[in-house]
PDB file of C-alpha atoms in Angstrom:
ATOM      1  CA  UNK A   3       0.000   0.000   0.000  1.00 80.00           C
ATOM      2  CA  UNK A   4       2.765   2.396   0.486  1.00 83.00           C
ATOM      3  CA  UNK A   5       4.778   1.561  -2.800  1.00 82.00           C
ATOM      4  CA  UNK A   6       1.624   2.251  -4.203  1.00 79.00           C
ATOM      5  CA  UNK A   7       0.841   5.384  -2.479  1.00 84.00           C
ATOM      6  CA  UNK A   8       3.810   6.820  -3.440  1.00 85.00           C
ATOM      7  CA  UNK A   9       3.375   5.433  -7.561  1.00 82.00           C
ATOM      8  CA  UNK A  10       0.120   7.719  -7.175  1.00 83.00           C
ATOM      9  CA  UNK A  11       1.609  10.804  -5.860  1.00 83.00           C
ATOM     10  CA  UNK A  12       4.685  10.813  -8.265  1.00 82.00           C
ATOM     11  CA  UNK A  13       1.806   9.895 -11.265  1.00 82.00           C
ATOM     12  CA  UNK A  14       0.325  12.921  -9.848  1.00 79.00           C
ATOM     13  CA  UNK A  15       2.939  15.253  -8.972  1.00 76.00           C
ATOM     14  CA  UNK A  16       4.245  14.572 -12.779  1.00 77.00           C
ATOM     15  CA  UNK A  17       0.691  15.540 -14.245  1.00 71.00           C
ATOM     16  CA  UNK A  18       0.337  18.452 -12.248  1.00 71.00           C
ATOM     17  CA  UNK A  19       4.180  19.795 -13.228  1.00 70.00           C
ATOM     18  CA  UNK A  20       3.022  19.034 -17.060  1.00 63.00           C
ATOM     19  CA  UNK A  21      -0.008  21.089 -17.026  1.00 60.00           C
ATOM     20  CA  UNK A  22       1.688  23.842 -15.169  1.00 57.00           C
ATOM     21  CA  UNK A  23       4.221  23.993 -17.386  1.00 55.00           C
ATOM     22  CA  UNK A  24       2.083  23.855 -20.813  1.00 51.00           C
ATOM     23  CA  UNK A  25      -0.274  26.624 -18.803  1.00 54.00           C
ATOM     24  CA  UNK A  26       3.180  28.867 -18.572  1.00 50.00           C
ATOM     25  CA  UNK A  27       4.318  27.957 -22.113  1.00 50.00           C
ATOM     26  CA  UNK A  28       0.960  28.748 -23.780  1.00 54.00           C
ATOM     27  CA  UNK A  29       0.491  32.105 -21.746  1.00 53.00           C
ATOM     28  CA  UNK A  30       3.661  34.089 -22.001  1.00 52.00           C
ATOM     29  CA  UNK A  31       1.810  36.851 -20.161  1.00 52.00           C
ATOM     30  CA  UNK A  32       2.247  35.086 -16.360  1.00 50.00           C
ATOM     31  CA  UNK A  33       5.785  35.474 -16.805  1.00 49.00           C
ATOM     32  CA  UNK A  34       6.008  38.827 -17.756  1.00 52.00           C
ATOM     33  CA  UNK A  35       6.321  38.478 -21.685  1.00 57.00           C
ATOM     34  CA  UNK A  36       3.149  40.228 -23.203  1.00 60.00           C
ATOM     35  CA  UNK A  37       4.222  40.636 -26.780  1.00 58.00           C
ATOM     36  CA  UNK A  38       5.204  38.490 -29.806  1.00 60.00           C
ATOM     37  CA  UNK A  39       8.781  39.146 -30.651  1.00 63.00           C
ATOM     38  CA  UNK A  40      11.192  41.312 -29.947  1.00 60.00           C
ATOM     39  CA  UNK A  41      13.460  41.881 -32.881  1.00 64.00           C
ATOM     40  CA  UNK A  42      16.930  41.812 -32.219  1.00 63.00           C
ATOM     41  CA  UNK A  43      18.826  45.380 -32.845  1.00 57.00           C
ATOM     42  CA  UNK A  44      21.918  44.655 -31.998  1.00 53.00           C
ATOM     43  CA  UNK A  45      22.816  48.447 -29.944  1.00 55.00           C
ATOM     44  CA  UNK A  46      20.484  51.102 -31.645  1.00 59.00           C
ATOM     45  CA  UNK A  47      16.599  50.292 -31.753  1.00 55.00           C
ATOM     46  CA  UNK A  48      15.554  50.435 -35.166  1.00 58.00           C
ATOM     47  CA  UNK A  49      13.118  52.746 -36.973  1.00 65.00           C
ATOM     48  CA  UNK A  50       9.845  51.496 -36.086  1.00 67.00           C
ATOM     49  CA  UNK A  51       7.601  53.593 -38.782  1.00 72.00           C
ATOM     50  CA  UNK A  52       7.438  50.823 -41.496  1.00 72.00           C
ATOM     51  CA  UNK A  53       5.892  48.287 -38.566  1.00 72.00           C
ATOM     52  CA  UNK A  54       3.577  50.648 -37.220  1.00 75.00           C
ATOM     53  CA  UNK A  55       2.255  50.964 -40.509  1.00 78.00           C
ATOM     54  CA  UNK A  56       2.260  47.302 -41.433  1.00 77.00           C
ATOM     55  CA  UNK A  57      -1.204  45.922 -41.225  1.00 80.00           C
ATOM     56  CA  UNK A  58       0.012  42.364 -40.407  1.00 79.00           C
ATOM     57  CA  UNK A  59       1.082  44.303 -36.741  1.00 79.00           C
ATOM     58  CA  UNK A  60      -2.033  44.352 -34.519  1.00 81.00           C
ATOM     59  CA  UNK A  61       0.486  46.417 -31.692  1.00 80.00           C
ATOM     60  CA  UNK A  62       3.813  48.007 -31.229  1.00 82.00           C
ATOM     61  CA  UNK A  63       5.832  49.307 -28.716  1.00 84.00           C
ATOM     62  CA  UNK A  64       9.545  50.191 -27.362  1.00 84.00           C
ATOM     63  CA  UNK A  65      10.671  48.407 -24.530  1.00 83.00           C
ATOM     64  CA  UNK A  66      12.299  50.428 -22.155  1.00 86.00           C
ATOM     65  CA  UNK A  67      15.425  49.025 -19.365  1.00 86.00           C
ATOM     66  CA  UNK A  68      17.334  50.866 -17.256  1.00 88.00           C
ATOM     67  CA  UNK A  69      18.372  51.175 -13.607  1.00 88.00           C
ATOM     68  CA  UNK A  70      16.414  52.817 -10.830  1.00 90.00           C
ATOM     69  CA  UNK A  71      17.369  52.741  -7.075  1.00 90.00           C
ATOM     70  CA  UNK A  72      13.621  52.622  -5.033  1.00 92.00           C
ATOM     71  CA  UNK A  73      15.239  53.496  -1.349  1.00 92.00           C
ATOM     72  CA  UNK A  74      18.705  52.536  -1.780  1.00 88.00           C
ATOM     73  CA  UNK A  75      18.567  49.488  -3.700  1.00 89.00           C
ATOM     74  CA  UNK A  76      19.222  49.141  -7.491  1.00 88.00           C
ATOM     75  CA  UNK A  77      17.080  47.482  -9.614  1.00 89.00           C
ATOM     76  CA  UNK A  78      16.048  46.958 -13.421  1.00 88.00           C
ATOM     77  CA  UNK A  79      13.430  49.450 -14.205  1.00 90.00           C
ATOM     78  CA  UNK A  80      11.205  49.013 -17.047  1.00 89.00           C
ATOM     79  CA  UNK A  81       8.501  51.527 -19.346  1.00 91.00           C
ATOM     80  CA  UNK A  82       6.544  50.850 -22.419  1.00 89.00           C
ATOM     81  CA  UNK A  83       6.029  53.255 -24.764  1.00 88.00           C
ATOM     82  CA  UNK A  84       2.760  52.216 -27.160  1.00 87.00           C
ATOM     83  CA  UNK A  85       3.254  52.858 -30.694  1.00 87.00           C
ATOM     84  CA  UNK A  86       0.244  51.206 -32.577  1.00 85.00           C
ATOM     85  CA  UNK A  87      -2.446  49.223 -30.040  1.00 82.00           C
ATOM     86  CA  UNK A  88      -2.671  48.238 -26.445  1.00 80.00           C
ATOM     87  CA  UNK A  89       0.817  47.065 -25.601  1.00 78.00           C
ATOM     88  CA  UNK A  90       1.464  47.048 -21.205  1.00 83.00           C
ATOM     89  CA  UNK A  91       3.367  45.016 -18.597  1.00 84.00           C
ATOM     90  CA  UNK A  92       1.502  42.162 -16.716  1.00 82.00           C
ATOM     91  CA  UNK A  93      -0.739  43.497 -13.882  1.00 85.00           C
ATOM     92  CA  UNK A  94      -0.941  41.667 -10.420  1.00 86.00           C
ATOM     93  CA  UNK A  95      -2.329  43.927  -7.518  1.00 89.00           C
ATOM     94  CA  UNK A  96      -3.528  47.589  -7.575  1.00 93.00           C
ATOM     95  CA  UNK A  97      -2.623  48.677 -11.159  1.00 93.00           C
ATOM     96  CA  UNK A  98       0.318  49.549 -13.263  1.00 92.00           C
ATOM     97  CA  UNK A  99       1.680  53.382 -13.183  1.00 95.00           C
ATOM     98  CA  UNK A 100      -0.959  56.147 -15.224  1.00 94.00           C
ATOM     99  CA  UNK A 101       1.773  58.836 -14.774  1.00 93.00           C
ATOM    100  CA  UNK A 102       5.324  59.997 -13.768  1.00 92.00           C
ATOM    101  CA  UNK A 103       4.813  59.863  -9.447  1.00 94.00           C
ATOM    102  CA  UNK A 104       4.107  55.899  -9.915  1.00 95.00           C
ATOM    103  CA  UNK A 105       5.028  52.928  -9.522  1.00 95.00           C
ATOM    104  CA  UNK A 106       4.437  49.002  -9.913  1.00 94.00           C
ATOM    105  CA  UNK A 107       6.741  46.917  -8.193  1.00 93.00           C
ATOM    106  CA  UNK A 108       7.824  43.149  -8.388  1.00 91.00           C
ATOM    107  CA  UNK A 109       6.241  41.181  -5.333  1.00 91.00           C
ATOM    108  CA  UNK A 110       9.618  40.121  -4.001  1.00 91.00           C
ATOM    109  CA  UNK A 111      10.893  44.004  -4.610  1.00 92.00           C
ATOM    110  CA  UNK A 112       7.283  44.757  -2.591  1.00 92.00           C
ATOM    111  CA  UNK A 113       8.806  42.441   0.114  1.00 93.00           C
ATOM    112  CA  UNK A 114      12.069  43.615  -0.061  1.00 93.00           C
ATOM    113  CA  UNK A 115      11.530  46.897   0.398  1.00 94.00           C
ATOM    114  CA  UNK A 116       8.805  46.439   2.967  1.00 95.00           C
ATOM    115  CA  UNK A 117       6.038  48.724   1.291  1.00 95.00           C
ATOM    116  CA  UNK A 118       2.740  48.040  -0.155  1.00 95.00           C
ATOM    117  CA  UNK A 119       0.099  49.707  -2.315  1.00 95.00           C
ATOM    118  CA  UNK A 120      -0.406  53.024  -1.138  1.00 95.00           C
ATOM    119  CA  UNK A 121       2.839  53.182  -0.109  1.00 95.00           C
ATOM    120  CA  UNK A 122       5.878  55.452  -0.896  1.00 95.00           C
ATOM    121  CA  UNK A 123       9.512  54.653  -1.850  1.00 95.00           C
ATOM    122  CA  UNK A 124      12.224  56.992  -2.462  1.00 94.00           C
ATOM    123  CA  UNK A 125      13.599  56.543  -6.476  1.00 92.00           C
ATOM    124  CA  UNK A 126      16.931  58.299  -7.481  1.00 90.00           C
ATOM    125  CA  UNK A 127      19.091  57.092 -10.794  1.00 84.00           C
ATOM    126  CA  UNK A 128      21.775  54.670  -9.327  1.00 76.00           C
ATOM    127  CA  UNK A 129      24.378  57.304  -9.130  1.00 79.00           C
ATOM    128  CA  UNK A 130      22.043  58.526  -6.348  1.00 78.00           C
ATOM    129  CA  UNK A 131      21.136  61.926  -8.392  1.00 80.00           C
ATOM    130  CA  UNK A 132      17.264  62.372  -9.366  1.00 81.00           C
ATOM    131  CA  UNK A 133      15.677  61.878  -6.036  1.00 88.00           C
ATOM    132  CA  UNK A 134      11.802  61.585  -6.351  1.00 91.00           C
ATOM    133  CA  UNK A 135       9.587  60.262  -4.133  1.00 94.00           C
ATOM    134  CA  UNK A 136       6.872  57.761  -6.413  1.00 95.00           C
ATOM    135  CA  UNK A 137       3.777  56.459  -4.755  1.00 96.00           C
ATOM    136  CA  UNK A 138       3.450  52.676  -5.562  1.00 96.00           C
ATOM    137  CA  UNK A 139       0.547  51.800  -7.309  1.00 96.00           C
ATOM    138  CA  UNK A 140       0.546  47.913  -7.752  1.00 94.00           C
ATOM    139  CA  UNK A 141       2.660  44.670  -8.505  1.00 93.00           C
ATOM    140  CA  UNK A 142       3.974  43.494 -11.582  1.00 90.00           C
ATOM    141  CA  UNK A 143       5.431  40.567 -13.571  1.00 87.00           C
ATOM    142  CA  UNK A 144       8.495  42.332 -14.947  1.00 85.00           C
ATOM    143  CA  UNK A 145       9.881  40.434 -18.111  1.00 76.00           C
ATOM    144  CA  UNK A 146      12.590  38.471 -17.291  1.00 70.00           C
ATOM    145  CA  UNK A 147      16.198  39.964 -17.781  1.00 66.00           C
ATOM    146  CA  UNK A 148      19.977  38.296 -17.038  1.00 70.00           C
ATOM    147  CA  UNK A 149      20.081  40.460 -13.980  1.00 68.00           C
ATOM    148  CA  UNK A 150      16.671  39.819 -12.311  1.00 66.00           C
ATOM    149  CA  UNK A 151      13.826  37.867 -11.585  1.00 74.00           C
ATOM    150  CA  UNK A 152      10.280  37.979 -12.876  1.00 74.00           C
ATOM    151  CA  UNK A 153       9.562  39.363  -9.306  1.00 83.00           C
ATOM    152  CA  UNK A 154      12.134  42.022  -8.776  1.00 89.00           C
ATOM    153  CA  UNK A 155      12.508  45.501 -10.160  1.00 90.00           C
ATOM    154  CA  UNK A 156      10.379  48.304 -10.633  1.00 92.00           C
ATOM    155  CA  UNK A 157       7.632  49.497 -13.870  1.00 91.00           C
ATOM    156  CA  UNK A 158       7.523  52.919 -14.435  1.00 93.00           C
ATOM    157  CA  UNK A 159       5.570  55.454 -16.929  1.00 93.00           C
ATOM    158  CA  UNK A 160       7.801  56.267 -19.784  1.00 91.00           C
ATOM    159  CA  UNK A 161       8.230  60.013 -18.252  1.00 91.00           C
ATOM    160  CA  UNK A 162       8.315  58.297 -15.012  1.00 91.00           C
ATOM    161  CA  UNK A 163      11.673  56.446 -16.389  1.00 91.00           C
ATOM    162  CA  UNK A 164      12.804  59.765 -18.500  1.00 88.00           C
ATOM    163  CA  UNK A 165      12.900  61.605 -14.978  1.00 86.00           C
ATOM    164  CA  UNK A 166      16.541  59.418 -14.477  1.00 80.00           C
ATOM    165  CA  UNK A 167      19.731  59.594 -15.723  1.00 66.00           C
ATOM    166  CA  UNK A 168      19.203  57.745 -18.874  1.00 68.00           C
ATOM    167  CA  UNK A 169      22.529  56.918 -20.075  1.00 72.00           C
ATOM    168  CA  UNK A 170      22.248  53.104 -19.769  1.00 74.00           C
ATOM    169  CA  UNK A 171      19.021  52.741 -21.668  1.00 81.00           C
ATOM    170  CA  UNK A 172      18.394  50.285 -23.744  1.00 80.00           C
ATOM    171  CA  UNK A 173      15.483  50.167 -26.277  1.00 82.00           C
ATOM    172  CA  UNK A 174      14.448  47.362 -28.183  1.00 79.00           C
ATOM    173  CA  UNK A 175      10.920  47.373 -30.400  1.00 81.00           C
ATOM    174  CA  UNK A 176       8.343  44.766 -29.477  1.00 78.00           C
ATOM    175  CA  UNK A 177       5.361  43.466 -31.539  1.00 77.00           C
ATOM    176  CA  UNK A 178       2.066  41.640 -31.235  1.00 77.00           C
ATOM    177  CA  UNK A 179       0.381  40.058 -34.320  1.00 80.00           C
ATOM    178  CA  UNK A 180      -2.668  39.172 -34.599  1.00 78.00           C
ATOM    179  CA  UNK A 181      -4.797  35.556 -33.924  1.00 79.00           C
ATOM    180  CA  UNK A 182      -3.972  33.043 -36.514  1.00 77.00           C
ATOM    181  CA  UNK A 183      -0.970  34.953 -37.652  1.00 74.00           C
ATOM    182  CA  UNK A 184       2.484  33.235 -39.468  1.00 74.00           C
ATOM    183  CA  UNK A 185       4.974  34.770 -37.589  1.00 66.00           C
TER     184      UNK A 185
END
């Protein structure tokens, strides 16, 4: 009965890891990954005119990364700025940032930092220059990056993010196609 027991749990275990895993695969979204593709530019973004003119695009957008410090520690901080359609971060609690005094925080950046919605944080570019205080509005899954976690950093407005030094920006275009589409 106990060698059997066990069979049943790892049967189960298995099947429950398998749909788990298809649920993540098919829904890029719950891991912070809301668009299509994100063509590769290789340093400077390219013009994005001809694809926000190209019916075959239902939305575009320019990923935003840089660095923020929300009171005292560094983190990846990330914007959007919507060229053609609805184009966003995920959403968890609260709500994402409407404007520059705002922010949506990871959940383990939330912890971290022991704040909540409603709460404040003090933001200044890593070089400590920039100081703002932003009021945080919600959590987010942040797109995952080689330096963080899908539950650590910080989403900011695009003027929100252009109130920091911006000299280690990076911008890279991101698109969304339409159902049914041959990518």
């Amino acid at each position: 009965f106990v060698g059997l027991t066990i069979g049943i749990g790892g049967v189960l275990a298995a099947g429950v890891i398998a749909v788990s895993l298809h649920e993540l695969s098919d829904n890029p979204a719950r891991w912070g990954w809301t668009w299509s593709t994100m063509p590769d530019a290789f340093g400077e973004a390219p013009s994005t005119e001809g694809l926000v003119e190209d019916e075959r695009v239902e939305s575009a957008g320019m990923y935003q990364v840089s660095q923020v410090a929300l009171d005292g520690s560094s983190m990846g901080a990330f914007a959007m700025v919507p060229l053609k359609g609805p184009l966003t971060f995920t959403g968890l609690d609260g709500r994402l940032p409407a404007g520059p005094g705002e922010v949506a925080v990871g959940e383990q950046t939330m912890s971290d930092l022991g704040v909540s919605i409603g709460g404040t944080v003090e933001a200044t570019a890593p070089d400590g220059t920039s100081a703002r205080t932003l009021t945080v509005v919600g959590t987010a899954v942040l797109p995952p990056t080689e330096d963080s976690n899908i539950d650590v950093g910080a989403v900011l407005t695009p003027d929100g993010l252009a109130a920091f030094d911006r000299s280690d920006l990076l911008e890279s275009p991101v698109l969304t196609y339409p159902a049914g589409a041959d990518v």
